[in-house]
mmCIF file of C-alpha atoms and ligand atoms in Angstrom:
data_model
loop_
_atom_site.group_PDB
_atom_site.id
_atom_site.type_symbol
_atom_site.label_atom_id
_atom_site.label_comp_id
_atom_site.label_asym_id
_atom_site.label_seq_id
_atom_site.Cartn_x
_atom_site.Cartn_y
_atom_site.Cartn_z
ATOM 1 C CA MET A 1 143.757 -60.244 49.505
ATOM 2 C CA PRO A 2 147.324 -59.256 48.639
ATOM 3 C CA ARG A 3 148.947 -56.627 50.851
ATOM 4 C CA THR A 4 148.990 -53.117 49.366
ATOM 5 C CA ILE A 5 152.344 -52.150 50.847
ATOM 6 C CA GLU A 6 154.848 -53.965 53.060
ATOM 7 C CA TRP A 7 158.231 -53.449 54.686
ATOM 8 C CA ILE A 8 160.385 -56.511 53.981
ATOM 9 C CA ASP A 9 163.991 -56.608 55.264
ATOM 10 C CA GLY A 10 164.715 -52.940 54.703
ATOM 11 C CA LYS A 11 162.881 -52.828 51.364
ATOM 12 C CA VAL A 12 159.384 -51.649 50.506
ATOM 13 C CA ARG A 13 157.141 -53.758 48.322
ATOM 14 C CA LEU A 14 153.939 -52.270 46.962
ATOM 15 C CA ILE A 15 151.323 -53.203 44.387
ATOM 16 C CA ASN A 16 151.607 -51.085 41.251
ATOM 17 C CA GLN A 17 147.974 -49.963 41.138
ATOM 18 C CA LEU A 18 148.325 -48.437 37.685
ATOM 19 C CA LEU A 19 148.419 -51.957 36.239
ATOM 20 C CA LEU A 20 145.296 -53.315 37.958
ATOM 21 C CA PRO A 21 143.006 -55.086 37.186
ATOM 22 C CA HIS A 22 144.968 -56.621 34.303
ATOM 23 C CA GLU A 23 148.241 -57.343 36.062
ATOM 24 C CA LEU A 24 149.150 -57.830 39.700
ATOM 25 C CA LYS A 25 152.730 -56.564 39.744
ATOM 26 C CA TYR A 26 154.831 -55.257 42.582
ATOM 27 C CA ILE A 27 157.361 -52.463 42.843
ATOM 28 C CA GLU A 28 160.253 -53.261 45.179
ATOM 29 C CA THR A 29 162.534 -50.478 46.246
ATOM 30 C CA ARG A 30 165.079 -49.298 48.796
ATOM 31 C CA ASP A 31 165.064 -45.856 47.201
ATOM 32 C CA TRP A 32 163.112 -43.314 49.278
ATOM 33 C CA LYS A 33 162.609 -40.964 46.312
ATOM 34 C CA ARG A 34 161.299 -43.776 44.115
ATOM 35 C CA LEU A 35 158.687 -44.478 46.776
ATOM 36 C CA ALA A 36 157.766 -40.799 47.149
ATOM 37 C CA ASP A 37 157.438 -40.602 43.374
ATOM 38 C CA ALA A 38 155.136 -43.647 43.419
ATOM 39 C CA ILE A 39 152.704 -41.472 45.418
ATOM 40 C CA LYS A 40 152.945 -38.719 42.819
ATOM 41 C CA ARG A 41 152.453 -41.151 39.916
ATOM 42 C CA MET A 42 149.551 -42.828 41.739
ATOM 43 C CA GLU A 43 151.188 -46.245 41.685
ATOM 44 C CA ILE A 44 149.974 -46.135 45.267
ATOM 45 C CA ARG A 45 146.975 -44.003 46.181
ATOM 46 C CA GLY A 46 144.164 -43.657 48.724
ATOM 47 C CA ALA A 47 144.591 -41.474 51.816
ATOM 48 C CA PRO A 48 145.785 -44.005 54.431
ATOM 49 C CA ALA A 49 148.021 -45.863 51.929
ATOM 50 C CA ILE A 50 149.602 -42.553 50.931
ATOM 51 C CA GLY A 51 150.296 -41.899 54.632
ATOM 52 C CA VAL A 52 151.972 -45.301 55.034
ATOM 53 C CA ALA A 53 154.006 -44.825 51.832
ATOM 54 C CA ALA A 54 155.154 -41.398 53.043
ATOM 55 C CA ALA A 55 156.250 -42.880 56.381
ATOM 56 C CA PHE A 56 158.066 -45.754 54.636
ATOM 57 C CA SER A 57 159.746 -43.315 52.255
ATOM 58 C CA LEU A 58 161.235 -41.469 55.241
ATOM 59 C CA ALA A 59 162.182 -44.796 56.828
ATOM 60 C CA LEU A 60 164.109 -45.736 53.651
ATOM 61 C CA PHE A 61 165.739 -42.303 53.744
ATOM 62 C CA ALA A 62 166.751 -42.702 57.391
ATOM 63 C CA GLN A 63 168.097 -46.182 56.777
ATOM 64 C CA GLU A 64 170.663 -44.930 54.240
ATOM 65 C CA LEU A 65 171.336 -41.623 55.966
ATOM 66 C CA ALA A 66 174.921 -40.462 56.507
ATOM 67 C CA ALA A 67 175.302 -37.458 58.773
ATOM 68 C CA VAL A 68 178.029 -35.759 60.797
ATOM 69 C CA SER A 69 175.818 -35.362 63.862
ATOM 70 C CA VAL A 70 172.294 -36.125 65.042
ATOM 71 C CA ASP A 71 171.324 -32.493 64.423
ATOM 72 C CA ASP A 72 172.615 -32.775 60.871
ATOM 73 C CA ALA A 73 170.552 -35.976 60.471
ATOM 74 C CA LYS A 74 167.418 -34.213 61.753
ATOM 75 C CA GLU A 75 167.960 -31.357 59.314
ATOM 76 C CA LYS A 76 168.401 -33.797 56.430
ATOM 77 C CA ILE A 77 165.288 -35.797 57.250
ATOM 78 C CA GLY A 78 163.395 -32.506 57.489
ATOM 79 C CA LYS A 79 164.421 -31.720 53.899
ATOM 80 C CA ALA A 80 163.411 -35.186 52.685
ATOM 81 C CA ALA A 81 160.072 -34.664 54.440
ATOM 82 C CA GLU A 82 159.497 -31.515 52.357
ATOM 83 C CA TYR A 83 159.983 -33.572 49.188
ATOM 84 C CA VAL A 84 157.537 -36.229 50.401
ATOM 85 C CA LYS A 85 154.953 -33.595 51.393
ATOM 86 C CA ASN A 86 155.043 -32.170 47.881
ATOM 87 C CA THR A 87 153.815 -35.362 46.219
ATOM 88 C CA ARG A 88 150.040 -34.872 46.589
ATOM 89 C CA PRO A 89 148.132 -32.084 48.351
ATOM 90 C CA THR A 90 144.667 -33.204 49.484
ATOM 91 C CA ALA A 91 144.908 -36.331 51.669
ATOM 92 C CA VAL A 92 145.847 -35.116 55.134
ATOM 93 C CA ASN A 93 147.089 -38.599 56.125
ATOM 94 C CA LEU A 94 150.263 -37.892 54.176
ATOM 95 C CA PHE A 95 151.050 -34.772 56.252
ATOM 96 C CA TRP A 96 149.894 -36.497 59.436
ATOM 97 C CA ALA A 97 152.286 -39.427 58.839
ATOM 98 C CA VAL A 98 155.236 -37.169 57.944
ATOM 99 C CA GLU A 99 154.676 -35.044 61.064
ATOM 100 C CA ARG A 100 154.484 -38.195 63.188
ATOM 101 C CA ILE A 101 157.825 -39.397 61.833
ATOM 102 C CA LEU A 102 159.502 -36.007 62.343
ATOM 103 C CA LYS A 103 158.159 -35.740 65.884
ATOM 104 C CA ALA A 104 159.505 -39.206 66.697
ATOM 105 C CA ALA A 105 162.886 -38.378 65.080
ATOM 106 C CA GLU A 106 163.159 -35.268 67.257
ATOM 107 C CA LYS A 107 163.698 -37.554 70.279
ATOM 108 C CA ALA A 108 166.793 -39.240 68.799
ATOM 109 C CA ALA A 109 170.058 -38.791 70.665
ATOM 110 C CA SER A 110 172.343 -40.225 67.974
ATOM 111 C CA LEU A 111 172.284 -41.101 64.278
ATOM 112 C CA SER A 112 171.745 -44.811 64.920
ATOM 113 C CA ASP A 113 169.026 -43.946 67.393
ATOM 114 C CA LEU A 114 167.304 -41.818 64.757
ATOM 115 C CA LYS A 115 167.418 -44.624 62.198
ATOM 116 C CA GLU A 116 165.856 -47.059 64.651
ATOM 117 C CA ILE A 117 163.190 -44.607 65.810
ATOM 118 C CA VAL A 118 162.137 -43.601 62.286
ATOM 119 C CA VAL A 119 161.894 -47.152 60.949
ATOM 120 C CA GLY A 120 160.044 -48.199 64.124
ATOM 121 C CA GLU A 121 157.539 -45.353 63.860
ATOM 122 C CA ALA A 122 156.875 -46.066 60.169
ATOM 123 C CA LEU A 123 156.186 -49.730 60.961
ATOM 124 C CA LYS A 124 153.862 -48.618 63.742
ATOM 125 C CA ILE A 125 151.898 -46.376 61.368
ATOM 126 C CA TRP A 126 151.606 -49.285 58.916
ATOM 127 C CA ARG A 127 150.403 -51.795 61.531
ATOM 128 C CA GLU A 128 148.052 -49.353 63.229
ATOM 129 C CA ASP A 129 146.361 -48.655 59.913
ATOM 130 C CA GLU A 130 145.126 -52.225 59.556
ATOM 131 C CA GLU A 131 144.081 -52.401 63.228
ATOM 132 C CA THR A 132 142.149 -49.156 62.807
ATOM 133 C CA ASN A 133 140.377 -50.447 59.721
ATOM 134 C CA ARG A 134 139.341 -53.659 61.461
ATOM 135 C CA LYS A 135 137.815 -51.587 64.289
ATOM 136 C CA ILE A 136 136.019 -49.447 61.692
ATOM 137 C CA GLY A 137 134.700 -52.671 60.162
ATOM 138 C CA GLU A 138 133.247 -53.833 63.494
ATOM 139 C CA ILE A 139 131.591 -50.473 64.104
ATOM 140 C CA GLY A 140 130.337 -49.869 60.553
ATOM 141 C CA GLU A 141 129.063 -53.388 59.940
ATOM 142 C CA LYS A 142 125.873 -52.521 61.830
ATOM 143 C CA LEU A 143 124.951 -50.065 59.082
ATOM 144 C CA ILE A 144 124.598 -52.853 56.532
ATOM 145 C CA PRO A 145 121.483 -55.043 56.730
ATOM 146 C CA ASP A 146 121.711 -58.734 55.876
ATOM 147 C CA GLY A 147 121.016 -58.978 52.143
ATOM 148 C CA GLY A 148 121.789 -55.274 51.791
ATOM 149 C CA THR A 149 123.374 -53.283 48.981
ATOM 150 C CA VAL A 150 126.063 -50.658 49.536
ATOM 151 C CA ILE A 151 126.970 -47.953 47.037
ATOM 152 C CA THR A 152 130.504 -46.540 47.053
ATOM 153 C CA VAL A 153 132.731 -44.278 45.000
ATOM 154 C CA CYS A 154 136.416 -44.470 44.080
ATOM 155 C CA ASN A 155 138.425 -47.038 46.015
ATOM 156 C CA ALA A 156 138.368 -46.674 49.766
ATOM 157 C CA GLY A 157 139.267 -50.334 49.955
ATOM 158 C CA SER A 158 142.159 -52.478 51.050
ATOM 159 C CA LEU A 159 144.192 -51.054 48.155
ATOM 160 C CA ALA A 160 143.742 -47.548 49.573
ATOM 161 C CA THR A 161 145.121 -48.588 52.970
ATOM 162 C CA SER A 162 147.712 -50.980 54.348
ATOM 163 C CA TYR A 163 144.927 -53.615 54.465
ATOM 164 C CA TYR A 164 141.138 -54.068 54.791
ATOM 165 C CA GLY A 165 140.129 -50.561 53.627
ATOM 166 C CA THR A 166 137.960 -47.925 55.250
ATOM 167 C CA ALA A 167 134.623 -47.793 53.379
ATOM 168 C CA THR A 168 135.077 -51.462 52.501
ATOM 169 C CA ALA A 169 135.853 -52.497 56.101
ATOM 170 C CA PRO A 170 132.148 -52.705 57.121
ATOM 171 C CA ILE A 171 131.507 -54.647 53.908
ATOM 172 C CA TYR A 172 134.295 -57.160 54.615
ATOM 173 C CA THR A 173 133.253 -57.540 58.264
ATOM 174 C CA SER A 174 129.606 -58.087 57.250
ATOM 175 C CA TYR A 175 130.723 -60.706 54.759
ATOM 176 C CA LEU A 176 132.987 -62.446 57.301
ATOM 177 C CA LYS A 177 130.072 -62.539 59.737
ATOM 178 C CA GLY A 178 128.052 -64.437 57.174
ATOM 179 C CA LYS A 179 125.815 -61.610 55.954
ATOM 180 C CA GLU A 180 124.888 -61.359 52.328
ATOM 181 C CA VAL A 181 126.155 -58.076 50.977
ATOM 182 C CA LYS A 182 126.272 -56.603 47.480
ATOM 183 C CA VAL A 183 128.099 -53.544 46.247
ATOM 184 C CA ILE A 184 127.467 -50.969 43.549
ATOM 185 C CA ALA A 185 130.718 -49.230 42.640
ATOM 186 C CA MET A 186 130.768 -45.922 40.769
ATOM 187 C CA GLU A 187 133.404 -46.255 38.058
ATOM 188 C CA THR A 188 135.093 -42.967 39.108
ATOM 189 C CA ARG A 189 136.192 -41.195 35.965
ATOM 190 C CA PRO A 190 138.849 -40.409 34.932
ATOM 191 C CA TYR A 191 141.160 -42.663 36.959
ATOM 192 C CA LEU A 192 138.552 -45.404 37.228
ATOM 193 C CA GLN A 193 139.466 -46.402 40.777
ATOM 194 C CA GLY A 194 135.933 -47.815 41.187
ATOM 195 C CA ALA A 195 135.902 -49.926 38.030
ATOM 196 C CA ARG A 196 139.545 -50.986 38.165
ATOM 197 C CA LEU A 197 140.350 -51.251 41.865
ATOM 198 C CA THR A 198 137.189 -51.575 43.984
ATOM 199 C CA ALA A 199 135.730 -54.103 41.562
ATOM 200 C CA TRP A 200 139.030 -56.023 41.507
ATOM 201 C CA GLU A 201 139.428 -56.310 45.243
ATOM 202 C CA LEU A 202 135.774 -57.144 45.940
ATOM 203 C CA LYS A 203 135.914 -59.813 43.265
ATOM 204 C CA GLN A 204 139.064 -61.237 44.907
ATOM 205 C CA ALA A 205 137.138 -61.353 48.180
ATOM 206 C CA GLY A 206 134.114 -63.023 46.585
ATOM 207 C CA ILE A 207 131.725 -60.115 47.201
ATOM 208 C CA PRO A 208 129.259 -59.420 44.363
ATOM 209 C CA VAL A 209 129.897 -56.031 42.764
ATOM 210 C CA LYS A 210 128.363 -54.132 39.859
ATOM 211 C CA ILE A 211 129.856 -51.067 38.196
ATOM 212 C CA ILE A 212 127.845 -48.017 37.222
ATOM 213 C CA THR A 213 128.939 -44.963 35.305
ATOM 214 C CA ASP A 214 129.211 -41.926 37.582
ATOM 215 C CA ASN A 215 126.481 -40.068 35.723
ATOM 216 C CA SER A 216 123.924 -42.819 36.341
ATOM 217 C CA ILE A 217 123.657 -42.428 40.128
ATOM 218 C CA GLY A 218 120.359 -40.499 39.777
ATOM 219 C CA ILE A 219 118.528 -43.267 37.980
ATOM 220 C CA VAL A 220 120.285 -46.103 39.819
ATOM 221 C CA LEU A 221 119.316 -44.783 43.253
ATOM 222 C CA MET A 222 115.757 -44.312 42.003
ATOM 223 C CA LYS A 223 115.365 -47.757 40.422
ATOM 224 C CA GLU A 224 117.617 -50.106 42.412
ATOM 225 C CA LYS A 225 117.376 -51.107 46.046
ATOM 226 C CA VAL A 226 120.331 -49.437 47.758
ATOM 227 C CA ASP A 227 120.503 -49.464 51.554
ATOM 228 C CA VAL A 228 123.444 -47.271 52.395
ATOM 229 C CA ALA A 229 126.243 -45.214 50.832
ATOM 230 C CA LEU A 230 129.693 -45.736 52.353
ATOM 231 C CA VAL A 231 132.492 -43.502 51.103
ATOM 232 C CA GLY A 232 136.039 -42.769 52.203
ATOM 233 C CA ALA A 233 137.641 -39.403 52.884
ATOM 234 C CA ASP A 234 140.872 -37.614 52.143
ATOM 235 C CA ARG A 235 140.428 -34.802 54.648
ATOM 236 C CA ILE A 236 137.692 -33.943 57.128
ATOM 237 C CA THR A 237 137.547 -30.482 58.652
ATOM 238 C CA ARG A 238 136.652 -29.604 62.253
ATOM 239 C CA LYS A 239 133.104 -28.767 61.137
ATOM 240 C CA GLY A 240 132.684 -32.016 59.172
ATOM 241 C CA TYR A 241 133.275 -30.873 55.587
ATOM 242 C CA VAL A 242 134.633 -33.888 53.721
ATOM 243 C CA ALA A 243 137.056 -33.893 50.803
ATOM 244 C CA ASN A 244 136.843 -37.151 48.895
ATOM 245 C CA LYS A 245 137.142 -38.359 45.323
ATOM 246 C CA ILE A 246 135.335 -36.350 42.674
ATOM 247 C CA GLY A 247 131.761 -37.593 42.431
ATOM 248 C CA THR A 248 131.247 -37.990 46.183
ATOM 249 C CA TYR A 249 129.308 -34.718 46.559
ATOM 250 C CA PRO A 250 126.819 -35.516 43.738
ATOM 251 C CA LEU A 251 126.366 -38.981 45.283
ATOM 252 C CA ALA A 252 125.550 -37.368 48.645
ATOM 253 C CA LEU A 253 123.038 -35.022 46.987
ATOM 254 C CA VAL A 254 121.255 -37.878 45.243
ATOM 255 C CA CYS A 255 121.273 -39.921 48.474
ATOM 256 C CA ARG A 256 119.495 -37.059 50.250
ATOM 257 C CA GLU A 257 116.845 -36.941 47.495
ATOM 258 C CA ALA A 258 116.430 -40.735 47.594
ATOM 259 C CA ASN A 259 116.432 -40.933 51.414
ATOM 260 C CA ILE A 260 119.463 -43.209 51.508
ATOM 261 C CA PRO A 261 121.816 -42.838 54.495
ATOM 262 C CA PHE A 262 125.178 -41.451 53.462
ATOM 263 C CA TYR A 263 128.126 -42.315 55.731
ATOM 264 C CA VAL A 264 131.733 -41.218 55.517
ATOM 265 C CA VAL A 265 134.073 -43.960 56.741
ATOM 266 C CA ALA A 266 137.555 -42.845 57.756
ATOM 267 C CA PRO A 267 140.211 -43.171 60.447
ATOM 268 C CA THR A 268 140.609 -40.242 62.831
ATOM 269 C CA SER A 269 143.972 -39.541 61.141
ATOM 270 C CA THR A 270 141.905 -38.193 58.213
ATOM 271 C CA ILE A 271 140.467 -35.449 60.409
ATOM 272 C CA ASP A 272 142.351 -32.180 60.094
ATOM 273 C CA PRO A 273 141.479 -30.223 63.254
ATOM 274 C CA SER A 274 143.474 -27.210 62.038
ATOM 275 C CA ILE A 275 140.793 -26.178 59.534
ATOM 276 C CA GLU A 276 137.065 -25.521 59.724
ATOM 277 C CA THR A 277 135.522 -25.328 56.284
ATOM 278 C CA GLY A 278 135.796 -27.022 52.899
ATOM 279 C CA ASP A 279 137.230 -23.995 51.121
ATOM 280 C CA GLN A 280 140.352 -24.303 53.293
ATOM 281 C CA ILE A 281 141.163 -27.689 51.744
ATOM 282 C CA VAL A 282 143.572 -27.710 48.801
ATOM 283 C CA ILE A 283 141.818 -29.613 46.016
ATOM 284 C CA GLU A 284 144.259 -31.375 43.737
ATOM 285 C CA GLN A 285 143.891 -30.408 40.086
ATOM 286 C CA ARG A 286 145.599 -32.948 37.905
ATOM 287 C CA ASP A 287 146.751 -32.901 34.309
ATOM 288 C CA PRO A 288 143.686 -32.348 32.017
ATOM 289 C CA GLU A 289 145.193 -34.937 29.682
ATOM 290 C CA GLU A 290 143.899 -37.587 32.116
ATOM 291 C CA VAL A 291 140.357 -36.430 31.265
ATOM 292 C CA LEU A 292 140.937 -35.806 27.581
ATOM 293 C CA LYS A 293 142.414 -39.244 26.940
ATOM 294 C CA ILE A 294 141.294 -42.766 27.768
ATOM 295 C CA PHE A 295 144.150 -45.274 27.995
ATOM 296 C CA GLY A 296 146.368 -42.907 26.018
ATOM 297 C CA ARG A 297 143.851 -42.310 23.205
ATOM 298 C CA ARG A 298 142.407 -38.828 22.860
ATOM 299 C CA ILE A 299 138.606 -38.695 23.109
ATOM 300 C CA ALA A 300 138.123 -34.934 22.652
ATOM 301 C CA PRO A 301 139.136 -32.865 19.608
ATOM 302 C CA GLU A 302 142.673 -31.451 19.612
ATOM 303 C CA GLY A 303 142.770 -27.934 21.010
ATOM 304 C CA VAL A 304 139.951 -28.559 23.522
ATOM 305 C CA ASP A 305 140.902 -28.276 27.195
ATOM 306 C CA ALA A 306 139.312 -29.841 30.323
ATOM 307 C CA ILE A 307 138.552 -28.824 33.917
ATOM 308 C CA TYR A 308 139.828 -31.473 36.280
ATOM 309 C CA TYR A 309 139.380 -31.345 40.017
ATOM 310 C CA ALA A 310 140.378 -34.694 41.489
ATOM 311 C CA PHE A 311 138.305 -34.245 44.689
ATOM 312 C CA ASP A 312 135.148 -32.497 45.817
ATOM 313 C CA ILE A 313 133.762 -31.326 49.141
ATOM 314 C CA THR A 314 130.632 -32.740 50.749
ATOM 315 C CA PRO A 315 129.096 -30.417 53.346
ATOM 316 C CA PRO A 316 128.193 -31.813 56.787
ATOM 317 C CA GLU A 317 124.440 -31.429 56.293
ATOM 318 C CA LEU A 318 124.488 -34.176 53.651
ATOM 319 C CA ILE A 319 126.356 -36.649 55.878
ATOM 320 C CA SER A 320 124.455 -39.050 58.161
ATOM 321 C CA GLY A 321 127.526 -39.846 60.271
ATOM 322 C CA ILE A 322 131.294 -40.334 60.189
ATOM 323 C CA VAL A 323 132.380 -43.881 61.015
ATOM 324 C CA THR A 324 135.778 -43.894 62.725
ATOM 325 C CA GLU A 325 137.742 -46.416 64.793
ATOM 326 C CA THR A 326 136.446 -44.671 67.930
ATOM 327 C CA GLY A 327 132.759 -44.928 67.007
ATOM 328 C CA ILE A 328 130.269 -43.162 64.737
ATOM 329 C CA LEU A 329 130.547 -39.383 64.996
ATOM 330 C CA ASP A 330 127.119 -37.742 64.988
ATOM 331 C CA LYS A 331 125.959 -34.308 63.987
ATOM 332 C CA PRO A 332 126.740 -31.602 64.832
ATOM 333 C CA PHE A 333 130.211 -32.775 63.803
ATOM 334 C CA GLU A 334 131.767 -29.647 65.191
ATOM 335 C CA LYS A 335 130.781 -30.917 68.631
ATOM 336 C CA SER A 336 131.574 -34.636 68.167
ATOM 337 C CA ILE A 337 134.918 -33.891 66.483
ATOM 338 C CA SER A 338 136.048 -31.382 69.110
ATOM 339 C CA LYS A 339 135.046 -33.839 71.849
ATOM 340 C CA LEU A 340 137.200 -36.471 70.164
ATOM 341 C CA PHE A 341 140.256 -34.203 70.046
ATOM 342 C CA LEU A 342 139.711 -32.910 73.596
ATOM 343 C CA LYS A 343 139.909 -36.516 74.831
ATOM 344 C CA ARG A 344 143.444 -36.875 73.373
HETATM 345 O O1 MRU B 401 143.088 -40.039 44.001
HETATM 346 P P1 MRU B 401 143.020 -41.214 44.943
HETATM 347 O O2 MRU B 401 142.817 -42.511 44.256
HETATM 348 O O3 MRU B 401 144.171 -41.213 45.915
HETATM 349 O O4 MRU B 401 141.717 -40.917 45.786
HETATM 350 C C1 MRU B 401 141.292 -41.839 46.759
HETATM 351 C C2 MRU B 401 140.031 -41.448 47.424
HETATM 352 O O5 MRU B 401 139.467 -40.408 47.178
HETATM 353 C C3 MRU B 401 139.548 -42.348 48.515
HETATM 354 O O6 MRU B 401 138.163 -42.397 48.552
HETATM 355 C C4 MRU B 401 140.054 -41.788 49.839
HETATM 356 O O7 MRU B 401 141.440 -41.589 49.787
HETATM 357 C C5 MRU B 401 139.734 -42.657 50.971
HETATM 358 S S1 MRU B 401 140.756 -44.086 50.920
HETATM 359 C C6 MRU B 401 140.491 -45.100 52.192
#
């Protein structure tokens, strides 16, 4: 599996996800703004990958930074951080990574110190992401029976992280342990992360995958044998409300009707302990043109508009458990999540 994003000799190399599955092409840059803009343009996407890209963007900024004093440098990196934070609003990993970098930079005693600290912290965030996902894989693998079928939405895979994925981690670990595992991927209109990205990476890994249209989950969960739903998350509140790609909430509702366990799979960096309920999460609304056109060709009559929320909120009562690198969080999430943060 090719690496989603890497730091190579002071440069960042990332897969341009807009071109998949047809072309595997990389963007290479030393320009911090170019990398921040790649988040905005969705050349890189997925909550943990966005966090890593944000951290690398600030590392590129720090690397080139000229300042008259360390305080001046801290002020400048603070301004760059504002730019990075304005790229996308929903995935908390982006804000988490930026805050981590700024907190580390605060300790710097000189400009060269700051450069070293910021690059070091960004590399740490990148490496930790893969380690976290491998732990999630070990923990979540038990939810998949041998010969089982997993349904997922969007791409919470390797491409959405530095490597290995979140919702895909239990799938990859099951596969590596010799289990037979199949996947049903919702196509995920309008960006088609399921059809383009999840299908691409599972195919690369040799895991059988079938695509369904988002509106067929009702009949598919009634007719096909599906053992478990595993989905990613962009932000999880203290009470266990989960923002994830549009289509996740209807999937959870159908899973409840069909008696299929529905698990959210995410690193603890996706938990936002500062908020309680779903209505406190900013839901990204993207350009309606993305709904009204398919590959640049308009599908609706001119003059017709669209409603386009890029994420939805699944309430805790529909979630069987939240698989994290520390274990599976059980209901009531308010209790298991606060216990987790009290431990820190
Ligand atoms: O708009 P995207 O492609 O960034 O949305 C991605 C998702 O919603 C993923 O499911 C989520 O970020 C979890 S990724 C491990």
